[in-house]
Steps between C-alpha positions, in 0.01 A plus 500: 500500500361214705144465620454613863341302781162646600321444830156365405351468847488318832564127498200466732287599200588176323500267801214271392440285193357712220614835646666735252671837473510681167682810385759623254876459487725691259708296259854591394366766260276654766176365351246412770431125485183366667597233753317266737613297800263213578491248784469140378455265797747703706757560223528849353543530124546817295411565138419775257134573570401456136306210349691316229185464291371855440741698719234622744590578860435193711450677834387861467493577873810559716418208729244230557437128498406273213626280222762629260222537241478743210166682500497528118446133403544325834840338449629364834873466572682266740798568728740463205301758302374233259138525386311207651144617452416613148132523409419318175854356479378168358299663221692821424865463599585132558820590687727220613726530806791651307278758328364605839855537637586732211206719609621527860505838670833681508664468843644803679747528787359444849643547847353516849705691755416663833132421452483669160445359150741630236480450123726564205399493133815293438444142621877445525565805720674437831338665801700705746300632793509880519680649800 
């Protein structure tokens, strides 16, 4: 079984920098995966909506505007899903660039069609617009 494409919401909801849509998309086993689509300077990016540090939900509302920041410890992620803002990094973690890349959020499939945002738990999935 392959993971299905799920309509997350209107593209107008993620039109400005910092706008996001969050929801759940089933994976190939049917498990509901939390996902987020975030606008970064006009480019939409989609990830699993789970912090790579303590696995908390990053955005707990279905839509809004703000940084891709985990509410648990305040980790902030960039457009590649890499943590760029880690409180106490110098004293507690001391993560170099490669270590941060290994902690990047997991990407998910993303498509925008007919004014709608679609996501797929499988980042490699190929989108075909429904009839």
